[in-house]
Short mmCIF file of C-alpha atoms in Angstrom, two decimals:
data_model
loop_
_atom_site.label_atom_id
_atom_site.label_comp_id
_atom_site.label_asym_id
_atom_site.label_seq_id
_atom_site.Cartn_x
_atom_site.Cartn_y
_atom_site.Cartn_z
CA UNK A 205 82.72 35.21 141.28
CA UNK A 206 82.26 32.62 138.34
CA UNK A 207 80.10 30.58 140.51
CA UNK A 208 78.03 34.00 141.72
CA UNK A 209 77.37 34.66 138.09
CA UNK A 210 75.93 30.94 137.39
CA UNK A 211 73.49 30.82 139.97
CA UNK A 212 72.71 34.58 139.21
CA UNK A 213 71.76 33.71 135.52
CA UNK A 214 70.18 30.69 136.85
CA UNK A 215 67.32 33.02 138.60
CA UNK A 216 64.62 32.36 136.42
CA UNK A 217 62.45 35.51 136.42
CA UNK A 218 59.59 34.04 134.48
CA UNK A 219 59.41 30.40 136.83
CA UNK A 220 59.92 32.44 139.89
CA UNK A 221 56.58 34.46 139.01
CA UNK A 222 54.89 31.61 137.89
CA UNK A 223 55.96 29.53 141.03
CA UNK A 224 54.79 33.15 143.12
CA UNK A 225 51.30 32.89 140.98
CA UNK A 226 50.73 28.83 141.91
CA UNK A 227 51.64 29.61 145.59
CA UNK A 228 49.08 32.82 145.51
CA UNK A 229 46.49 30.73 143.97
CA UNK A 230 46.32 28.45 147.40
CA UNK A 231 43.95 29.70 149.27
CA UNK A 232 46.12 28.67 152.83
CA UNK A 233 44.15 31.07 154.84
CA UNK A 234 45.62 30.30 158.71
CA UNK A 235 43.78 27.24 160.20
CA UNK A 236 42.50 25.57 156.67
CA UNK A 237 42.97 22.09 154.90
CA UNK A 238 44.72 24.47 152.04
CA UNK A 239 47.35 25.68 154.64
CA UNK A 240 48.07 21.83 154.80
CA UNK A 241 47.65 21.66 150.87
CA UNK A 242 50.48 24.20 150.18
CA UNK A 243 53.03 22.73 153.05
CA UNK A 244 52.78 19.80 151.29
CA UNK A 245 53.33 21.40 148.30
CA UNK A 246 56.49 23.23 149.50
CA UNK A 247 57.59 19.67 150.76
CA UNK A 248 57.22 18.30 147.52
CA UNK A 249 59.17 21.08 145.81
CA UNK A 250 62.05 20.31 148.19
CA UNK A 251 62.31 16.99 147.79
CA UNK A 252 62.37 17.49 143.69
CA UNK A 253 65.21 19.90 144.21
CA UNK A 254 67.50 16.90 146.20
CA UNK A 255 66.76 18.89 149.54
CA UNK A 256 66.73 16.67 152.92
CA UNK A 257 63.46 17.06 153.34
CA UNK A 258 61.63 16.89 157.09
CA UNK A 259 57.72 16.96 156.84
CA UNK A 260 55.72 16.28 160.35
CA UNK A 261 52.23 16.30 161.65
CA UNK A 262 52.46 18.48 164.61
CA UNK A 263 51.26 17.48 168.02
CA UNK A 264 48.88 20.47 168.92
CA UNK A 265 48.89 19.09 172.04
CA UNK A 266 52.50 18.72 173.37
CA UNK A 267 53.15 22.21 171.85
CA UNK A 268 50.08 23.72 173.88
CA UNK A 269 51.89 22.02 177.13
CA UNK A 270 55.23 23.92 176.32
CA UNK A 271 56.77 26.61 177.61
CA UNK A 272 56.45 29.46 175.50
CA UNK A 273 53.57 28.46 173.58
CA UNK A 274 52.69 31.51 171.45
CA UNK A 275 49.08 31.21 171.41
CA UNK A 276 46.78 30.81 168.69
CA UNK A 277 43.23 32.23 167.41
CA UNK A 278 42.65 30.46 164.06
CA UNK A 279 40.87 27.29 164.97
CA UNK A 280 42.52 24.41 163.34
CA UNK A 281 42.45 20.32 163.94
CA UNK A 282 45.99 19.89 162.34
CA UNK A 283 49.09 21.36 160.97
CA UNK A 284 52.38 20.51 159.51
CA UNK A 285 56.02 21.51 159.22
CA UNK A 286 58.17 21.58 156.71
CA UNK A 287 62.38 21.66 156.84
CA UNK A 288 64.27 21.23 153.84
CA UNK A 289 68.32 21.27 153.86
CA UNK A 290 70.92 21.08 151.55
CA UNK A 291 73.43 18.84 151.62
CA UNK A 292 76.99 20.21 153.61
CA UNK A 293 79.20 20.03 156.83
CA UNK A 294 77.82 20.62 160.50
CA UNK A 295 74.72 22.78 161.50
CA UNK A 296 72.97 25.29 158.15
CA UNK A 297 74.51 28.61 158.17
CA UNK A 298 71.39 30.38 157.20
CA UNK A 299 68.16 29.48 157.25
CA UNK A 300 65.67 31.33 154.85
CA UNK A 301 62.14 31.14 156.42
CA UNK A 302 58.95 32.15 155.37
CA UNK A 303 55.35 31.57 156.30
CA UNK A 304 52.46 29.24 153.89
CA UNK A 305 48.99 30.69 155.53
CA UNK A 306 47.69 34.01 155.22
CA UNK A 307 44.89 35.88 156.56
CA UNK A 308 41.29 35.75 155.63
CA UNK A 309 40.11 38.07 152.48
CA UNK A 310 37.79 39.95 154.20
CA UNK A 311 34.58 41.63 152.52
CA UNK A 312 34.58 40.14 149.13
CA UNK A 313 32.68 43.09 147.81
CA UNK A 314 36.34 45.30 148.20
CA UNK A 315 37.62 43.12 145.87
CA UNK A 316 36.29 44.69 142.82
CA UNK A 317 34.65 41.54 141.62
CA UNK A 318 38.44 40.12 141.64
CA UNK A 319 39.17 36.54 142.18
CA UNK A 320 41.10 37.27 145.79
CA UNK A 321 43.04 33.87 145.16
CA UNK A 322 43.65 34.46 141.23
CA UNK A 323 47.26 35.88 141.01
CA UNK A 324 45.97 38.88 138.70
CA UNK A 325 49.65 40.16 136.79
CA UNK A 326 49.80 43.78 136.16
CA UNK A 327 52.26 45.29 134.11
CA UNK A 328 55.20 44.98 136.92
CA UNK A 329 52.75 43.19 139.82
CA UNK A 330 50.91 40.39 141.37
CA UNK A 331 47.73 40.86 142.85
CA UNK A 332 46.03 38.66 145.51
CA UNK A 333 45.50 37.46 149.03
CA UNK A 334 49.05 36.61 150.67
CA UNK A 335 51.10 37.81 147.60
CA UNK A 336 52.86 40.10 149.80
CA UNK A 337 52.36 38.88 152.99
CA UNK A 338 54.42 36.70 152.30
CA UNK A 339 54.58 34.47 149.41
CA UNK A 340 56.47 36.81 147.31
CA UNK A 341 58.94 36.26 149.78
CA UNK A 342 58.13 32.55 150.02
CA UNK A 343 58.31 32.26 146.35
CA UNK A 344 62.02 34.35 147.01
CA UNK A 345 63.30 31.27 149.01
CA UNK A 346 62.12 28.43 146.90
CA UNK A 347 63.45 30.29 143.55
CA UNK A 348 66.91 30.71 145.14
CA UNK A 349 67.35 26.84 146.03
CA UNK A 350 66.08 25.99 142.70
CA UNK A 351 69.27 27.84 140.99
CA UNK A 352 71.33 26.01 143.24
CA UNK A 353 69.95 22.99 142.02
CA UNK A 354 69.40 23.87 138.16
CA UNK A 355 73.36 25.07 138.26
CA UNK A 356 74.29 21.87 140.03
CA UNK A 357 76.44 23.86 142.59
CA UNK A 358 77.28 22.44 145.82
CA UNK A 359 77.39 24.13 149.08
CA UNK A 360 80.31 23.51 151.64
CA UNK A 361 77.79 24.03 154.56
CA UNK A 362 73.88 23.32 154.49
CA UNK A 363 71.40 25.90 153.93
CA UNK A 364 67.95 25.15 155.57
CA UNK A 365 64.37 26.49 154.00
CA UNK A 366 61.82 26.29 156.76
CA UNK A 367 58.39 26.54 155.77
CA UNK A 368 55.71 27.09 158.41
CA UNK A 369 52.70 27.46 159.14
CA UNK A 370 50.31 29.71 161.55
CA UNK A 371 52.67 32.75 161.68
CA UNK A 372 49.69 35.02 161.31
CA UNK A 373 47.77 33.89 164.76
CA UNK A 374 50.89 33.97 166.74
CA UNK A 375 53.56 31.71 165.38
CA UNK A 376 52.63 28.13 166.14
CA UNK A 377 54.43 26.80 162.85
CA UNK A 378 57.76 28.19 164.27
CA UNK A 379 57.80 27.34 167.84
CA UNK A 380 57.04 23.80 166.52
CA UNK A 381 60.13 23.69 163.93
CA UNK A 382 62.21 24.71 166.34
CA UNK A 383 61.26 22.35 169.20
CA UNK A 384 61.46 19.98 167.11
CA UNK A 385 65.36 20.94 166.89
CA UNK A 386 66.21 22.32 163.19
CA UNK A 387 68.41 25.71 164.05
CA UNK A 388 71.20 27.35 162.00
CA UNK A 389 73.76 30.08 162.39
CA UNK A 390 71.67 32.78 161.75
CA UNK A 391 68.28 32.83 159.10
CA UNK A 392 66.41 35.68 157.30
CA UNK A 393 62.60 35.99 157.56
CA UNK A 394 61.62 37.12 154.13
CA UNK A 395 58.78 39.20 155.33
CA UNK A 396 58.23 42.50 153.26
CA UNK A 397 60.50 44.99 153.65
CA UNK A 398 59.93 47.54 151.17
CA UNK A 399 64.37 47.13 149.99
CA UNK A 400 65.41 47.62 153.78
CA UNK A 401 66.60 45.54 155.77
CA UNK A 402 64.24 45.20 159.15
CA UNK A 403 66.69 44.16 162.35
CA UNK A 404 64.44 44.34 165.15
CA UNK A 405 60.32 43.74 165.53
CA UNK A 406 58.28 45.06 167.87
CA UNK A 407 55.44 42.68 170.30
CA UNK A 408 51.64 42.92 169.90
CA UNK A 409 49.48 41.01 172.42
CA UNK A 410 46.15 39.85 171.78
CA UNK A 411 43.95 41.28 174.34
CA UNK A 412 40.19 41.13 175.18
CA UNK A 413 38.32 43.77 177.18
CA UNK A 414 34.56 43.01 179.26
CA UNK A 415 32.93 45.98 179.84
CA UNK A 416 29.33 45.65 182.37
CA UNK A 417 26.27 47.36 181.78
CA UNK A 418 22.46 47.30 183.10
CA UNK A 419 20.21 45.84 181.19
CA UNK A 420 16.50 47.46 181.06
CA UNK A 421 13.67 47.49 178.51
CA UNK A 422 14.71 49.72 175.22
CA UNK A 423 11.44 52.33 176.10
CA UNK A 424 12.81 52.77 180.15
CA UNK A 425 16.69 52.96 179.17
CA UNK A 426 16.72 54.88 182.33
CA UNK A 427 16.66 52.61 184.35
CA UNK A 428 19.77 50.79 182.61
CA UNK A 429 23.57 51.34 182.12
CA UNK A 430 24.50 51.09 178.26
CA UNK A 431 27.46 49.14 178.07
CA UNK A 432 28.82 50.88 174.50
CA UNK A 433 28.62 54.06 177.11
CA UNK A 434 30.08 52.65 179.47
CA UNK A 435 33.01 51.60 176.79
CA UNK A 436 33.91 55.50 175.78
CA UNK A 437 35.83 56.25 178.72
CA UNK A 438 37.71 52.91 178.66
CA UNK A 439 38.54 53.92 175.00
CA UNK A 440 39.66 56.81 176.03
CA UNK A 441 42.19 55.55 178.70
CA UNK A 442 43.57 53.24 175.67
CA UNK A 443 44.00 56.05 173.68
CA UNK A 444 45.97 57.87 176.52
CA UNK A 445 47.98 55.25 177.38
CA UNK A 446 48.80 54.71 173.44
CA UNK A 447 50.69 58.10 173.71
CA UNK A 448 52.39 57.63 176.65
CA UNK A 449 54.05 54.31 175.50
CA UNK A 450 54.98 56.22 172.28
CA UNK A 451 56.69 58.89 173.95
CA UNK A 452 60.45 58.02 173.16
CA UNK A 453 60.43 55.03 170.64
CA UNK A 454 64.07 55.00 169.75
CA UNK A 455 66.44 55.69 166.92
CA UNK A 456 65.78 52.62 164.95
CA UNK A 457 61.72 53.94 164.79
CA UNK A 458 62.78 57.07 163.18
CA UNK A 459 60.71 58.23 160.73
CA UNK A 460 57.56 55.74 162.00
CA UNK A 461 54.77 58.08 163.87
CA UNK A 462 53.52 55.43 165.90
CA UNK A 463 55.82 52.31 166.57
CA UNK A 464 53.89 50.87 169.31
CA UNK A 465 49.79 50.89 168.05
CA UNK A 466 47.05 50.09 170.47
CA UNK A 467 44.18 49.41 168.54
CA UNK A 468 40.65 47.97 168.79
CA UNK A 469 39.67 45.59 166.21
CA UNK A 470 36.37 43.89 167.37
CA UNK A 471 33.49 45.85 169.44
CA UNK A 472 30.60 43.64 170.10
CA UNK A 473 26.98 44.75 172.56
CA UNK A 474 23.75 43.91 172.74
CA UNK A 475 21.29 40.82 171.96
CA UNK A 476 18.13 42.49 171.24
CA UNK A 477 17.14 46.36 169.57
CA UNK A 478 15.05 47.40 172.56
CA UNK A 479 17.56 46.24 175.19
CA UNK A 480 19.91 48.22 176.98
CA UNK A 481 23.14 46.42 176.47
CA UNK A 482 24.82 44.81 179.48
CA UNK A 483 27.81 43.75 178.35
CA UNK A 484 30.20 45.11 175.44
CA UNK A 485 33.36 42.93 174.67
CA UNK A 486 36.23 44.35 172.60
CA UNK A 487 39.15 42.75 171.18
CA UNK A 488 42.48 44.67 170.34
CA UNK A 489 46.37 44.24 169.86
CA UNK A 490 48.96 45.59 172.33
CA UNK A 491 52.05 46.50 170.82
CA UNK A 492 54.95 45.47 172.79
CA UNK A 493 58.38 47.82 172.74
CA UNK A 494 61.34 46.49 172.50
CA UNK A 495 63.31 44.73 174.59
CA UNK A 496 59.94 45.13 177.11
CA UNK A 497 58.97 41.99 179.25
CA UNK A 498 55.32 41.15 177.99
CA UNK A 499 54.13 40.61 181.50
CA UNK A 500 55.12 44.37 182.02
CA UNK A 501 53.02 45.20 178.48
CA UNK A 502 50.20 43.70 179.86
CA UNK A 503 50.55 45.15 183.62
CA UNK A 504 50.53 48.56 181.69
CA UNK A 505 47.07 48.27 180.48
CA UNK A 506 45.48 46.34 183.32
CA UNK A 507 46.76 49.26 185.26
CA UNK A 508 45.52 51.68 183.00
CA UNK A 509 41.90 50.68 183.11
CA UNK A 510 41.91 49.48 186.96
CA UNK A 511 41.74 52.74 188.22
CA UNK A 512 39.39 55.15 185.76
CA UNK A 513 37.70 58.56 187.08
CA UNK A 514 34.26 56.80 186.17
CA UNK A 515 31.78 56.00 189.18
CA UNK A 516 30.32 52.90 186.91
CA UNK A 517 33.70 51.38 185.93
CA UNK A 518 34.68 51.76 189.55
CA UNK A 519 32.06 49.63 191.08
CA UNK A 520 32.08 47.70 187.71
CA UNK A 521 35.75 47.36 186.45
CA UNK A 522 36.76 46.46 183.09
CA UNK A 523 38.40 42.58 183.13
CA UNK A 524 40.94 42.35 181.12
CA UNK A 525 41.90 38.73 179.68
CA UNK A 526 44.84 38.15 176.82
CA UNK A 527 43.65 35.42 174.19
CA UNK A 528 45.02 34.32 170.99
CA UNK A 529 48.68 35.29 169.96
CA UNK A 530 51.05 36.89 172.19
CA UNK A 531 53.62 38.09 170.25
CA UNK A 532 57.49 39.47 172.35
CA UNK A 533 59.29 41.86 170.46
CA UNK A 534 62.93 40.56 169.51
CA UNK A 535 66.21 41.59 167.61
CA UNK A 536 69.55 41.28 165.57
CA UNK A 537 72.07 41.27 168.28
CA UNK A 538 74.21 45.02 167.87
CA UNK A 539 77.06 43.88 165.99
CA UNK A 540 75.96 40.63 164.29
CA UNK A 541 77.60 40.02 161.32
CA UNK A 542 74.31 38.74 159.53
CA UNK A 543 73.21 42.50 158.88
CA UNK A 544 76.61 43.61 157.31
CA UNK A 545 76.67 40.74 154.66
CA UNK A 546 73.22 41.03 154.11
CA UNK A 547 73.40 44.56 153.08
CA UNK A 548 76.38 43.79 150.71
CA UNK A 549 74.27 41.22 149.04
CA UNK A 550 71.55 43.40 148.32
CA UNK A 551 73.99 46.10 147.13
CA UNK A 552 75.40 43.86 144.86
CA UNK A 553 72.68 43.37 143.04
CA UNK A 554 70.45 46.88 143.46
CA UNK A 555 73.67 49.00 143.10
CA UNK A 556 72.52 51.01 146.60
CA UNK A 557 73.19 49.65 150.50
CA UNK A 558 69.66 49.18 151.87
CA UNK A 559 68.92 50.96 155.37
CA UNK A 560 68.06 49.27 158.48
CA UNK A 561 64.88 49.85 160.63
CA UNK A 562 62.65 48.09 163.28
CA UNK A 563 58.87 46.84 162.36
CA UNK A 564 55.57 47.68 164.67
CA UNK A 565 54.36 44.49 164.17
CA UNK A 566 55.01 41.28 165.57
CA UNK A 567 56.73 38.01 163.79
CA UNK A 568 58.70 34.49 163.96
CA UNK A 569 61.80 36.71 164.24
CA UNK A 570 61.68 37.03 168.41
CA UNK A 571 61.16 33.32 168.45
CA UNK A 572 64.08 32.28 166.60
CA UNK A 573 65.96 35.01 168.40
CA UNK A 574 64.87 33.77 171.09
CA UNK A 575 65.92 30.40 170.11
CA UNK A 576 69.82 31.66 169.96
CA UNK A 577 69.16 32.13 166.19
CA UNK A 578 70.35 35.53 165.16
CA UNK A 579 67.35 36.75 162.36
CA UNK A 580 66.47 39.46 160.35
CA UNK A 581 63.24 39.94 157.71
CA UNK A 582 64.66 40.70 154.13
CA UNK A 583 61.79 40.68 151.70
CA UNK A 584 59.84 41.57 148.82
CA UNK A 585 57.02 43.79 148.90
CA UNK A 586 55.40 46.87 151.11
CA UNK A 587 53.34 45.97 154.27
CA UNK A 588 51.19 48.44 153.48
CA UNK A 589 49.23 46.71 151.31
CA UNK A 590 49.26 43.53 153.38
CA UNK A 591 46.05 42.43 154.78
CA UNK A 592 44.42 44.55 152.40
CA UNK A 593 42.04 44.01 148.93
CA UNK A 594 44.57 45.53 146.94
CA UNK A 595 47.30 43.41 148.78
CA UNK A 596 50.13 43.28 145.65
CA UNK A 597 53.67 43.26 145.23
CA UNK A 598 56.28 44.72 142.76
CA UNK A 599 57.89 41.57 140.82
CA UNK A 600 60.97 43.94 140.37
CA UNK A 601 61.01 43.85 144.11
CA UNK A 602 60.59 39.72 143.81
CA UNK A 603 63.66 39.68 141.57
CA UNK A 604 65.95 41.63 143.31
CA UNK A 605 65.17 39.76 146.52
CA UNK A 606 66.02 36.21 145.19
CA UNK A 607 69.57 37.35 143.41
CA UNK A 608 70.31 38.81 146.79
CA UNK A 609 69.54 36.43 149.01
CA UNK A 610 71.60 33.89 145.99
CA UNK A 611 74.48 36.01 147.20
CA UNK A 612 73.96 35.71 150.63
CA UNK A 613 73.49 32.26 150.84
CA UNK A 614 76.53 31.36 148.74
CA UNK A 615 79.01 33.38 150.82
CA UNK A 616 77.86 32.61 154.49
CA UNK A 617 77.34 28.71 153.21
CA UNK A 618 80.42 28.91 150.69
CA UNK A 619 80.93 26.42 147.98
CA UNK A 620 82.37 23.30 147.26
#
């Protein structure tokens, strides 16, 4: 308990938001030099803090070639992982893991003439692209090995910080850290969790959708098939088959009104104002249920548009291809001891046990799963406002994240 109460004191509120406000202030949008920039950065931090530190260029190649290989959309010519461990006996007995890049900002207009990289404080936030998804949590990781080190207290068995990259477009920064062999006992994703603690994830699937038209002169449209018309019933059949595979989500979806989203994000048609359109292409996510074979996610909506009441899309059927990140869903094994002491961390230090739930979104979780790596995401922040202009986090939230995972890491590790 002594030694629980050093490293407790040793959480430095103040350094932890100014090391959250320098991480924000990175612009390490997925693909970039700056997604290098702040891996490096992380490295360096490591290395400061006596950490075993293992930073490698990774061979883009090699990992395409693998089996596995979760895809990628961000174009990039080079990317780097990160592993730090503490010193200790035998494999780490929990890794803390957290992604560097983040997504693009979007329309700068919706920023409100905000600096989207400028780590704006409010009175109890942070403010900024990636400062809940997920350098708040990030930040978490780096704060908690930094008490170890400032209270000079020795683990009996290594913890591991893994730092990677390209989580956003698939997970290409975790497939590579673990091929490259760095494991542990079991490792928390601190992803934001809004105080719970999130056990299982659901898939999502990159897919892209080529629907045919006719083209024909704007003033004789008769004559042509419009493509974006042609696109209505397809949208349709999406939307159908959106409810049916939301029909019985489970018990650990309780409470979420739509665990498994299909949803279009691009629609692009046409080349020129006075032509009918002859092709529209549309690009979307499939989410993936649990425990469901991807192949059989993707059979589900190849079959659902094969076959539509719609004499065009008959002779002309949709083709269906699936680029960019395919995301499995994965899980906490029932049982695992990992959620138990988890949640007595965190009610050590909030005073109330934190509930357990499932995400609708993909993550690095089902690859270290699958990986024989039993995970869960424990985090700071709401995932509401990730991806969003008013993407913030609660530094209250950032706090009581870091003393809990302190906890955590010095009972599974032990000490000295």
């Amino acid at each position: 308990m002594d030694v629980e109460a050093r490293v407790l004191d040793a959480v430095d509120e103040a350094e932890t938001v100014r090391l959250l406000a320098d991480l924000v202030r990175v612009p390490s949008v997925t693909g970039t030099d700056a997604e290098s920039d702040l891996q490096d950065r992380c490295a360096r931090m490591l290395t400061e803090w006596d950490l075993d530190v293992d930073m490698w260029k990774l061979d883009l190649d090699d990992l395409r070639s693998r089996e596995g290989f979760p895809g990628m959309e961000a174009e990039r010519a080079e990317g780097y992982g990160v592993v730090g461990v503490t010193e200790g006996e035998g494999t780490p007995a929990l890794i803390l893991q957290g992604h560097t890049d983040v997504v693009p900002i979007g329309d700068p207009g919706k920023w409100e003439g905000q600096d989207p990289f400028g780590a704006r404080l409010g009175a109890t936030t942070l403010h900024g692209r990636g400062a809940c998804d997920m350098k708040a949590g990030l930040a978490a990781n780096l704060a908690v090995v930094r008490a170890l080190r400032v209270t000079g207290v020795r683990l009996a068995r290594p913890l591991a910080v893994h730092c990677v990259v390209s989580e956003e477009d698939g997970g290409l920064g975790a497939f590579a850290t673990l091929a490259r062999g760095h494991t542990g006992e079991a490792a928390v994703i601190t992803e934001p969790t809004s105080g719970k603690l999130i056990t299982a994830n659901a898939g999502a699937l990159t897919f892209r959708l080529e629907v045919a038209g006719r083209a024909a002169h704007g003033a004789t449209r008769y004559e042509g098939v419009n493509a974006v018309e042609a696109f209505m019933p397809v949208l349709q059949a999406v939307r159908r088959l959106e409810r049916e595979r939301n029909a019985d989500p489970g018990s650990l979806f309780e409470g979420n009104p739509l665990p498994y989203p299909i949803e279009i994000g691009t629609v692009r048609a046409g080349d020129w104002a006075s032509t009918v359109p002859d092709l529209l292409v549309a690009e979307g996510r499939l989410g993936v249920r649990l425990d469901e074979d991807p192949a059989d996610a993707r059979a589900a909506l190849e079959t659902a548009l094969a076959d539509l009441d719609d004499p065009w899309l008959r002779d002309n059927p949709v083709r269906v291809t699936w680029p960019g990140g395919q995301f499995a869903s994965g899980r906490l094994p029932e049982g695992h001891p990992l959620a138990e002491e988890a949640a007595r961390a965190v009610a050590d230090v909030t005073g109330a046990r934190p509930g357990r739930t499932a995400a609708p979104y993909g993550s690095d979780l089902r690859l270290y799963a699958g990986a024989g790596v039993p995970t869960l995401h424990y985090g700071p922040g709401d995932v509401r406002f990730a991806h969003a202009p008013r993407e913030q986090v609660d530094l209250r939230e950032v706090r009581d994240v870091t003393r809990a995972l302190a906890l955590l890491v010095l009972r599974r590790c032990g000490v000295r």
